[in-house]
Amino acid sequence: MKSFIKIIDPGFHTSIQDNGRYGYRRLGFPVSGPMDKYSFTTANKLVGNFKDEAVLETTFKGPKLLFSGPCVVAVSGAIIPIFKNDENIELNKPFFCDLGDVLELGVVENGFRNYISFSGGLCQNKIFGSYSQYYPISENGTITKGQNIKIKGGVTYKNKIKGGVTYKNKIKNELNNLSFDSKLKVFEGPYWNNLENELKNKILNTEFKIGSNDRMAYRLSGGVLENKISSFSASVMPGTVQLTPKGDLIVVMRDGQVTGGYPRILQLTENSQSLLSQFRTGKVISFEISEYDKSHQ
Amino acid sequence: MCFKINFNSYGEKAIIIDFKNNIDKNIYVAWQSELCISLQKEFHDILEDVVFSFSEITLFFKILPNRVHEKKISTWIKNFSLTKQHIIRNLWEIPVCFDEVFSEDLLVKSENNSITYESYISEFLKCIFEVHHYGFLPGFLYLSGLPLKLHLPRKPTPEKYVAPGTVAVGESYVGVYPQKSPGGWNRIGRTYCSFFNNKNNPPCYTLPGDKIKFISISLDEYQSQIDKIHQNNIPKSSSFEIIY
């Protein structure tokens, strides 16, 4: 049975995200998908979704939703107040919503983004293989006030809660470790070894401050890294750290361009991308080089 | 065609194939794009995307790639390069209005430079450009083939708003903005043709290796057609064959 949620208040910046849109990068399509993939996957598993189904990604201030039918729901990501009607709900714990229930998220206390998952996942307007919202590929870049969003059904409530609770016990330790650590793990980027050692050391020993940021990119500044490296255009992907001539860093995020004009000096690990997307303007971070894991070769 | 293939890691799940010293990027655009499309089809179970830019091809994997994958792909590319390829591409005629209201950046530049506004446009209309690749925005084309004397440096600070359909020059490249966007290229004209339509599949009708010729139209003609910008308004074209 299909039901839907009605958006009473969309929150600050809330969009539908699944795992992303692949196969269209050569036409200039960004991949989109969740900024914090770790919390996205957790949220899906908590409601018993075994695949990466479409969820709501919220930023800073969460939305207010009205349910039209039965559904298991969970919220992961930033520390945030969660209310079902007047009842206080825990983060990372699946709960049941039915016709007439209202779910409301407040303002983040620590972190920046949350993931609201629904049993079966959201199924509103799949385009070019993905539910992820990105304007102008999808009609809108965010959910809008008054909109109804369809939810897939299929599995019983009992199974869902059971699956969710089982999963929660299994990942309890991992969840406790979601640390908001400001040291981001990176791999060397394609251009890294063309940099002079002095510049490399500066980059690894500098604390960078997060400037303007959104789903396209995070800008970091703080180092004295002016350089005369001539610009060129090549593929970039989420997590790529580019060095501008002025010495700022631009980290490409999920809705970022597929090609970039600055040298690609570092590449954030997937977990570090998740971590960075939980930070906002003013937060100070630094980098730590990781080795590639060659064990699978 | 014969060349050496170098694989370089880019993060955990991407590999860069460096073509810098191997092939003439200007001659083999259509070939490179065919290679990418064929690679993506052939290895769809392990590759999620294949992208080429000016001097490299980037392979995005669904899985952690290993040496066995590299070897398979490298052998497949070598075979592809030894097989004769018949590639069909199109020459498109794109109507552009060069009225001063749409070419304000060119007016500014022509005041400071040796070339006049009128002669810039007449030289520009003589060019036949090649679609190099898409990037920046969905459906944003990078067109190559701009003669040196028509190059315009990018603006130090990008404009906050560039209108859809704007034809612009950034260094040696010409681009057409498919949607409103911030942009640092120099606006020289405006077309009512849209290069991206999310209702079509494929959403972009031009392919790397296609040729583009701009045709000058009046402001009246532009305005009479502008309502069609969101419709399925595909410009005139004629096809040609490339054999490698």
XYZ file of C-alpha atoms in Angstrom:
541
model
C 0.000 0.000 0.000
C 1.331 3.407 -0.896
C 0.966 6.329 1.461
C 2.531 9.761 1.526
C 3.903 12.489 3.748
C 2.733 16.081 3.489
C 5.299 18.855 3.982
C 3.885 21.332 6.520
C 7.216 23.177 6.813
C 10.192 22.263 4.608
C 12.842 23.474 7.113
C 15.964 25.407 6.143
C 17.182 23.305 3.198
C 15.626 19.862 2.814
C 15.949 17.686 -0.270
C 15.131 14.139 -1.351
C 18.341 12.115 -1.754
C 19.068 8.544 -2.741
C 22.506 7.143 -3.486
C 22.966 9.524 -6.421
C 22.692 9.832 -10.201
C 25.309 7.861 -12.085
C 26.075 7.338 -15.767
C 25.546 10.988 -16.793
C 28.734 12.700 -15.668
C 29.876 13.021 -19.286
C 26.868 15.315 -19.889
C 27.893 17.500 -16.977
C 25.451 16.018 -14.428
C 26.696 16.171 -10.828
C 26.260 12.835 -9.021
C 24.190 14.303 -6.135
C 23.213 11.907 -3.330
C 23.757 12.233 0.443
C 26.392 14.638 1.782
C 26.881 12.404 4.851
C 26.751 8.938 3.337
C 27.477 7.281 6.670
C 24.378 8.718 8.372
C 22.317 8.149 5.203
C 23.156 4.424 5.205
C 22.557 4.191 8.972
C 19.124 5.819 8.624
C 18.126 3.357 5.893
C 19.304 0.312 7.839
C 17.477 1.449 10.987
C 14.084 1.162 9.252
C 14.991 -2.182 7.704
C 15.766 -0.903 4.177
C 18.442 -3.201 2.891
C 19.197 -0.991 -0.108
C 20.022 2.711 -0.243
C 16.469 4.037 -0.551
C 15.526 7.712 -0.988
C 15.401 9.714 2.266
C 15.058 13.361 3.296
C 18.340 15.197 3.844
C 17.827 18.193 6.125
C 20.236 21.036 6.864
C 20.491 23.030 10.101
C 16.745 23.309 10.796
C 14.586 20.268 10.111
C 11.126 20.014 8.523
C 7.625 19.355 9.878
C 5.843 16.413 8.224
C 2.311 14.966 8.370
C 1.801 11.232 7.711
C -1.122 9.850 5.686
C -0.463 6.185 6.471
C 1.632 3.650 8.405
C 5.399 3.807 8.133
C 8.540 3.074 10.156
C 10.760 6.151 10.458
C 14.246 6.893 11.786
C 16.446 9.992 12.050
C 20.268 9.895 11.860
C 23.070 12.439 11.601
C 23.420 15.664 13.592
C 22.337 15.964 17.241
C 18.860 17.532 16.957
C 15.576 17.604 18.921
C 12.989 15.232 17.367
C 9.280 15.232 18.160
C 6.478 12.897 17.079
C 3.374 14.860 18.026
C 4.486 15.901 21.561
C 6.589 12.847 22.240
C 10.372 13.213 22.373
C 12.115 10.744 19.997
C 15.703 9.499 20.188
C 18.190 9.871 17.361
C 19.154 6.598 15.619
C 16.116 4.722 16.911
C 13.316 3.500 14.604
C 9.733 4.476 15.513
C 6.292 4.037 14.024
C 4.150 6.758 12.430
C 0.559 6.449 11.213
C -2.229 8.548 9.686
C -2.342 11.979 11.315
C 1.009 11.794 13.110
C 3.208 14.871 12.870
C 7.007 14.585 12.914
C 9.044 17.705 13.618
C 12.782 18.260 13.801
C 14.169 21.321 15.577
C 17.499 23.085 15.074
C 20.802 21.161 15.185
C 22.736 21.188 18.478
C 25.878 19.565 17.113
C 26.484 18.759 13.437
C 24.685 20.205 10.421
C 22.684 17.567 8.501
C 20.086 14.905 9.299
C 18.646 11.976 7.390
C 15.004 10.974 7.842
C 14.414 7.471 6.496
C 11.077 5.755 5.792
C 10.389 2.035 5.486
C 10.461 1.202 1.767
C 11.899 4.642 0.990
C 10.478 7.741 -0.719
C 9.404 7.370 -4.360
C 8.695 10.830 -5.774
C 9.761 11.621 -9.390
C 12.678 9.426 -10.373
C 14.631 11.157 -13.145
C 17.678 9.838 -15.009
C 17.853 6.852 -12.691
C 17.678 8.714 -9.367
C 15.263 10.334 -6.921
C 17.916 12.848 -5.828
C 16.799 16.445 -6.226
C 19.097 18.748 -8.167
C 17.783 21.704 -10.149
C 17.502 21.829 -13.209
C 17.729 18.058 -13.670
C 14.750 17.679 -11.335
C 11.959 20.266 -11.280
C 13.027 21.564 -7.860
C 16.211 21.521 -5.819
C 14.406 21.132 -2.487
C 11.081 19.947 -1.089
C 8.404 22.649 -0.919
C 5.693 23.636 1.521
C 2.432 21.777 0.954
C 4.015 19.105 -1.249
C 2.952 15.455 -0.917
C 5.762 12.901 -1.211
C 4.956 9.246 -1.907
C 6.343 6.490 0.313
C 6.800 2.904 -0.922
C 5.167 0.269 1.234
C 5.628 -3.460 1.185
C 7.006 -4.813 4.427
C 5.059 -5.115 7.652
C 5.619 -2.844 10.591
C 6.587 -5.711 12.889
C 9.405 -6.889 10.585
C 10.661 -3.368 10.204
C 10.952 -2.605 13.877
C 12.556 -5.966 14.490
C 15.079 -5.458 11.705
C 15.810 -1.955 12.880
C 16.380 -2.874 16.505
C 18.608 -5.789 15.579
C 20.648 -3.532 13.369
C 20.864 -0.863 16.028
C 22.400 -3.243 18.552
C 24.951 -4.277 15.968
C 26.053 -0.738 15.153
C 25.790 0.709 18.643
C 29.534 0.951 19.091
C 30.037 2.532 15.699
C 27.366 5.137 16.396
C 29.004 6.085 19.649
C 32.131 6.793 17.667
C 30.521 9.416 15.414
C 32.983 11.870 16.852
C 32.867 15.173 14.944
C 36.680 14.882 14.885
C 38.207 17.881 13.117
C 41.083 15.932 11.553
C 40.022 14.842 8.061
C 41.659 11.797 6.470
C 42.742 12.335 2.861
C 44.504 10.509 0.054
C 47.094 12.243 -2.095
C 45.351 13.777 -5.114
C 46.585 13.519 -8.735
C 48.522 16.802 -8.441
C 49.931 16.307 -4.918
C 53.372 15.111 -5.945
C 53.837 18.066 -8.317
C 53.710 20.432 -5.326
C 56.932 21.582 -3.703
C 57.673 19.991 -0.331
C 57.411 23.318 1.456
C 53.858 23.813 0.170
C 52.912 20.215 1.023
C 54.131 20.665 4.602
C 52.266 23.946 4.940
C 49.029 22.319 3.796
C 49.388 19.420 6.230
C 50.299 21.696 9.147
C 47.683 24.382 8.614
C 44.354 24.695 10.385
C 41.753 25.718 7.822
C 38.571 27.577 8.611
C 35.362 26.629 6.802
C 33.983 29.553 4.794
C 30.939 29.554 2.516
C 29.555 26.068 1.942
C 26.644 24.251 0.354
C 25.885 20.975 -1.424
C 28.186 22.008 -4.300
C 31.374 22.895 -2.430
C 33.052 23.821 0.841
C 35.563 26.686 0.780
C 38.447 26.551 3.261
C 40.938 29.275 4.065
C 43.681 30.001 6.561
C 46.956 29.025 4.971
C 49.470 31.256 3.237
C 49.432 29.095 0.155
C 49.642 31.557 -2.752
C 51.008 29.800 -5.788
C 51.566 30.266 -9.501
C 50.295 26.886 -10.671
C 48.637 27.388 -14.052
C 45.016 26.290 -14.135
C 43.716 23.429 -16.226
C 40.412 21.637 -16.489
C 40.003 17.987 -15.478
C 37.456 15.711 -13.798
C 36.729 16.233 -10.154
C 34.453 14.294 -7.807
C 32.932 14.639 -4.353
C 35.762 14.934 -1.830
C 38.318 16.429 -4.243
C 40.316 19.272 -2.648
C 41.397 21.938 -5.174
C 44.009 24.642 -4.533
C 43.185 28.096 -5.930
C 45.928 30.562 -6.995
C 45.046 32.788 -4.007
C 45.739 29.854 -1.695
C 42.215 28.922 -0.650
C 40.974 25.360 -0.867
C 37.744 24.290 -2.547
C 36.347 20.892 -1.583
C 33.953 19.538 -4.215
C 30.784 18.116 -2.657
C 27.835 16.051 -3.904
C 26.231 18.623 -6.243
C 29.629 19.883 -7.422
C 30.818 20.285 -10.993
C 32.137 17.260 -12.878
C 35.192 19.161 -14.131
C 37.207 21.705 -12.207
C 39.770 24.290 -13.174
C 42.209 24.054 -10.252
C 44.840 21.449 -9.373
C 43.456 18.450 -7.467
C 45.794 18.171 -4.514
C 43.937 15.908 -2.072
C 41.006 13.504 -1.983
C 38.881 13.098 1.153
C 38.028 9.528 2.167
C 34.317 8.718 2.063
C 34.066 8.946 5.870
C 35.837 12.310 5.892
C 33.358 13.636 3.314
C 30.557 12.565 5.670
C 32.327 14.259 8.559
C 33.004 17.526 6.672
C 29.340 17.768 5.654
C 28.416 17.808 9.368
C 30.521 20.999 9.806
C 29.519 24.550 8.984
C 31.012 28.032 8.567
C 33.630 28.920 11.174
C 34.639 25.346 12.122
C 38.405 24.711 12.000
C 39.723 21.515 10.371
C 43.043 20.014 9.291
C 44.182 17.173 7.047
C 45.972 13.902 7.668
C 47.309 11.759 4.806
C 46.026 8.172 4.558
C 47.618 5.369 2.578
C 45.557 3.561 -0.056
C 44.367 0.209 1.184
C 45.919 -2.198 -1.299
C 44.806 -5.331 0.557
C 42.044 -6.034 -1.982
C 44.592 -6.240 -4.794
C 46.480 4.308 -33.249
C 49.080 3.100 -30.780
C 49.909 4.467 -27.349
C 50.981 3.627 -23.831
C 48.294 3.503 -21.151
C 49.165 4.806 -17.681
C 46.771 4.198 -14.790
C 46.913 6.541 -11.790
C 44.803 6.213 -8.641
C 42.403 9.045 -7.892
C 40.850 8.382 -4.472
C 39.922 4.788 -3.787
C 37.348 4.241 -6.491
C 38.565 6.221 -9.505
C 41.436 5.778 -11.945
C 42.880 8.371 -14.308
C 44.169 7.311 -17.710
C 46.673 9.922 -18.756
C 46.699 10.683 -22.498
C 48.810 13.821 -22.218
C 51.773 12.676 -24.266
C 50.007 10.165 -26.425
C 47.388 11.622 -28.695
C 46.611 14.938 -30.265
C 43.644 16.110 -28.229
C 42.310 18.285 -31.016
C 42.077 15.522 -33.587
C 40.674 12.699 -31.511
C 37.797 14.274 -29.582
C 35.136 12.172 -31.340
C 37.286 9.074 -30.946
C 37.842 9.695 -27.222
C 34.146 10.237 -26.614
C 33.262 7.017 -28.513
C 35.880 5.201 -26.438
C 34.312 6.490 -23.205
C 30.755 5.568 -24.233
C 31.888 2.089 -25.366
C 33.936 1.531 -22.193
C 30.967 2.442 -20.012
C 28.735 0.002 -21.949
C 31.292 -2.820 -21.940
C 32.202 -2.553 -18.235
C 28.836 -1.349 -16.871
C 28.980 -3.941 -14.087
C 32.073 -2.317 -12.532
C 32.053 1.253 -13.932
C 29.513 3.881 -12.907
C 30.856 6.696 -15.112
C 33.573 7.419 -17.675
C 34.521 11.053 -18.259
C 37.095 12.660 -20.505
C 38.476 16.138 -20.194
C 41.363 17.874 -21.928
C 44.134 15.365 -21.412
C 42.757 12.421 -19.497
C 39.995 9.883 -19.143
C 38.655 9.265 -15.633
C 37.094 5.909 -14.786
C 34.685 5.965 -11.812
C 34.244 2.484 -10.345
C 31.290 1.013 -8.470
C 33.741 -1.198 -6.602
C 37.333 -0.930 -5.381
C 39.315 -1.519 -8.595
C 42.215 -3.978 -8.623
C 44.995 -4.903 -11.044
C 42.869 -7.528 -12.776
C 40.323 -4.832 -13.689
C 43.099 -2.516 -14.874
C 44.566 -5.231 -17.064
C 41.176 -6.102 -18.627
C 40.385 -2.457 -19.363
C 43.825 -1.752 -20.743
C 43.607 -4.742 -23.134
C 40.123 -3.685 -24.212
C 41.278 -0.101 -24.960
C 44.219 -1.389 -27.007
C 41.865 -3.523 -29.101
C 39.471 -0.602 -29.519
C 42.321 1.599 -30.736
C 43.371 -0.981 -33.330
C 39.848 -1.380 -34.715
C 38.765 0.942 -37.493
C 36.038 3.251 -36.162
C 33.292 4.830 -38.307
C 31.880 7.642 -36.231
C 28.848 9.724 -37.267
C 28.720 13.294 -36.019
C 26.646 16.395 -36.847
C 27.310 19.968 -37.889
C 24.828 22.242 -36.093
C 23.800 25.748 -37.097
C 23.066 27.813 -34.002
C 21.291 31.165 -34.435
C 22.835 33.831 -32.208
C 21.842 37.441 -31.674
C 24.913 39.668 -31.246
C 22.923 42.795 -30.400
C 24.747 45.074 -27.962
C 22.279 44.232 -25.161
C 23.631 40.663 -25.187
C 27.304 41.404 -25.796
C 28.134 43.910 -23.078
C 31.374 42.149 -22.097
C 32.629 42.231 -25.682
C 31.893 45.965 -25.882
C 34.044 46.574 -22.802
C 36.855 44.359 -24.081
C 36.869 45.825 -27.591
C 37.407 49.304 -26.148
C 40.655 48.149 -24.533
C 41.867 45.797 -27.243
C 43.185 46.140 -30.737
C 40.251 44.339 -32.342
C 36.984 46.211 -32.873
C 33.580 44.960 -31.805
C 32.436 44.542 -35.426
C 35.511 42.699 -36.629
C 35.451 40.400 -33.548
C 31.940 39.275 -34.450
C 32.665 38.894 -38.157
C 35.764 36.774 -37.364
C 33.763 34.764 -34.810
C 31.083 33.963 -37.419
C 33.729 32.532 -39.765
C 34.765 29.888 -37.193
C 33.602 26.301 -37.100
C 33.832 25.092 -33.516
C 34.115 21.557 -32.181
C 32.155 20.258 -29.201
C 34.929 19.179 -26.836
C 33.182 18.024 -23.672
C 30.399 18.844 -21.218
C 31.215 20.231 -17.788
C 30.499 23.001 -15.271
C 26.686 22.570 -15.518
C 24.394 19.903 -17.021
C 24.581 20.514 -20.770
C 27.288 23.215 -20.637
C 29.412 22.743 -23.770
C 33.089 23.495 -24.057
C 33.666 24.432 -27.715
C 37.197 24.499 -29.102
C 38.526 26.147 -32.243
C 38.639 29.816 -31.263
C 41.568 31.567 -33.022
C 44.163 33.157 -30.714
C 43.243 36.740 -31.626
C 39.672 36.134 -30.373
C 40.701 34.727 -26.967
C 39.332 36.728 -24.017
C 40.662 36.287 -20.457
C 38.198 35.083 -17.816
C 36.871 37.780 -15.473
C 38.693 38.036 -12.145
C 35.336 38.038 -10.333
C 32.444 36.008 -11.802
C 29.090 37.650 -12.545
C 26.347 36.591 -10.139
C 23.827 36.124 -12.960
C 24.331 34.943 -16.520
C 21.126 34.343 -18.509
C 20.297 30.993 -20.142
C 21.290 30.886 -23.822
C 24.250 33.228 -23.277
C 27.147 32.562 -25.660
C 30.370 33.350 -23.833
C 34.144 33.201 -24.290
C 36.596 32.066 -21.575
C 40.245 32.073 -22.677
C 40.351 29.797 -25.736
C 36.908 28.235 -25.232
C 33.380 29.158 -26.233
C 30.442 28.043 -24.077
C 26.652 28.319 -24.086
C 24.946 28.615 -20.688
C 22.079 26.075 -20.558
C 20.499 27.686 -17.473
C 20.840 30.821 -15.403
C 24.033 30.621 -13.409
C 26.915 32.613 -11.977
C 29.689 32.790 -14.565
C 33.102 34.290 -15.227
C 33.179 34.095 -19.016
C 32.657 37.055 -21.373
C 29.126 37.410 -22.727
C 29.181 38.029 -26.487
C 25.699 36.976 -27.678
C 22.499 35.099 -26.955
C 20.749 32.114 -28.586
C 17.198 30.871 -28.119
C 18.357 27.260 -28.665
C 18.545 25.175 -25.521
C 21.306 22.563 -25.268
C 19.759 20.789 -22.299
C 16.225 19.497 -21.827
C 15.456 17.251 -18.857
C 12.335 15.927 -20.650
C 14.427 14.355 -23.443
C 16.545 11.228 -23.276
C 19.338 11.848 -24.036
C 18.851 15.343 -22.557
C 21.620 16.849 -24.719
C 21.581 16.432 -28.498
C 25.191 17.332 -29.301
C 28.111 14.914 -28.888
C 31.826 15.568 -28.461
C 33.247 15.779 -31.979
C 30.159 17.536 -33.366
C 30.797 20.823 -35.181
C 29.023 24.084 -34.435
C 28.618 27.123 -36.654
C 26.987 30.255 -35.281
C 24.619 32.206 -37.557
C 23.884 35.854 -36.793
C 20.227 36.819 -36.269
C 18.533 40.145 -35.525
C 17.109 41.165 -32.161
C 13.601 40.973 -33.698
C 14.146 37.391 -34.814
C 15.578 36.448 -31.409
C 12.586 37.937 -29.618
C 10.083 36.211 -31.907
C 11.683 32.827 -31.094
C 12.536 33.249 -27.408
C 9.206 31.824 -26.198
C 10.289 28.512 -27.690
C 13.424 28.258 -25.562
C 11.827 25.725 -23.221
C 10.260 23.729 -26.022
C 11.867 20.929 -27.891
C 13.607 23.315 -30.227
C 16.441 21.434 -31.924
C 18.418 23.496 -34.453
C 19.304 22.588 -38.056
C 22.019 20.006 -38.592
C 23.740 17.876 -41.222
C 25.652 14.675 -40.475
C 29.190 13.665 -41.452
C 31.356 10.598 -40.952
C 34.781 10.359 -39.308
C 36.950 7.281 -39.863
C 39.862 6.512 -37.566
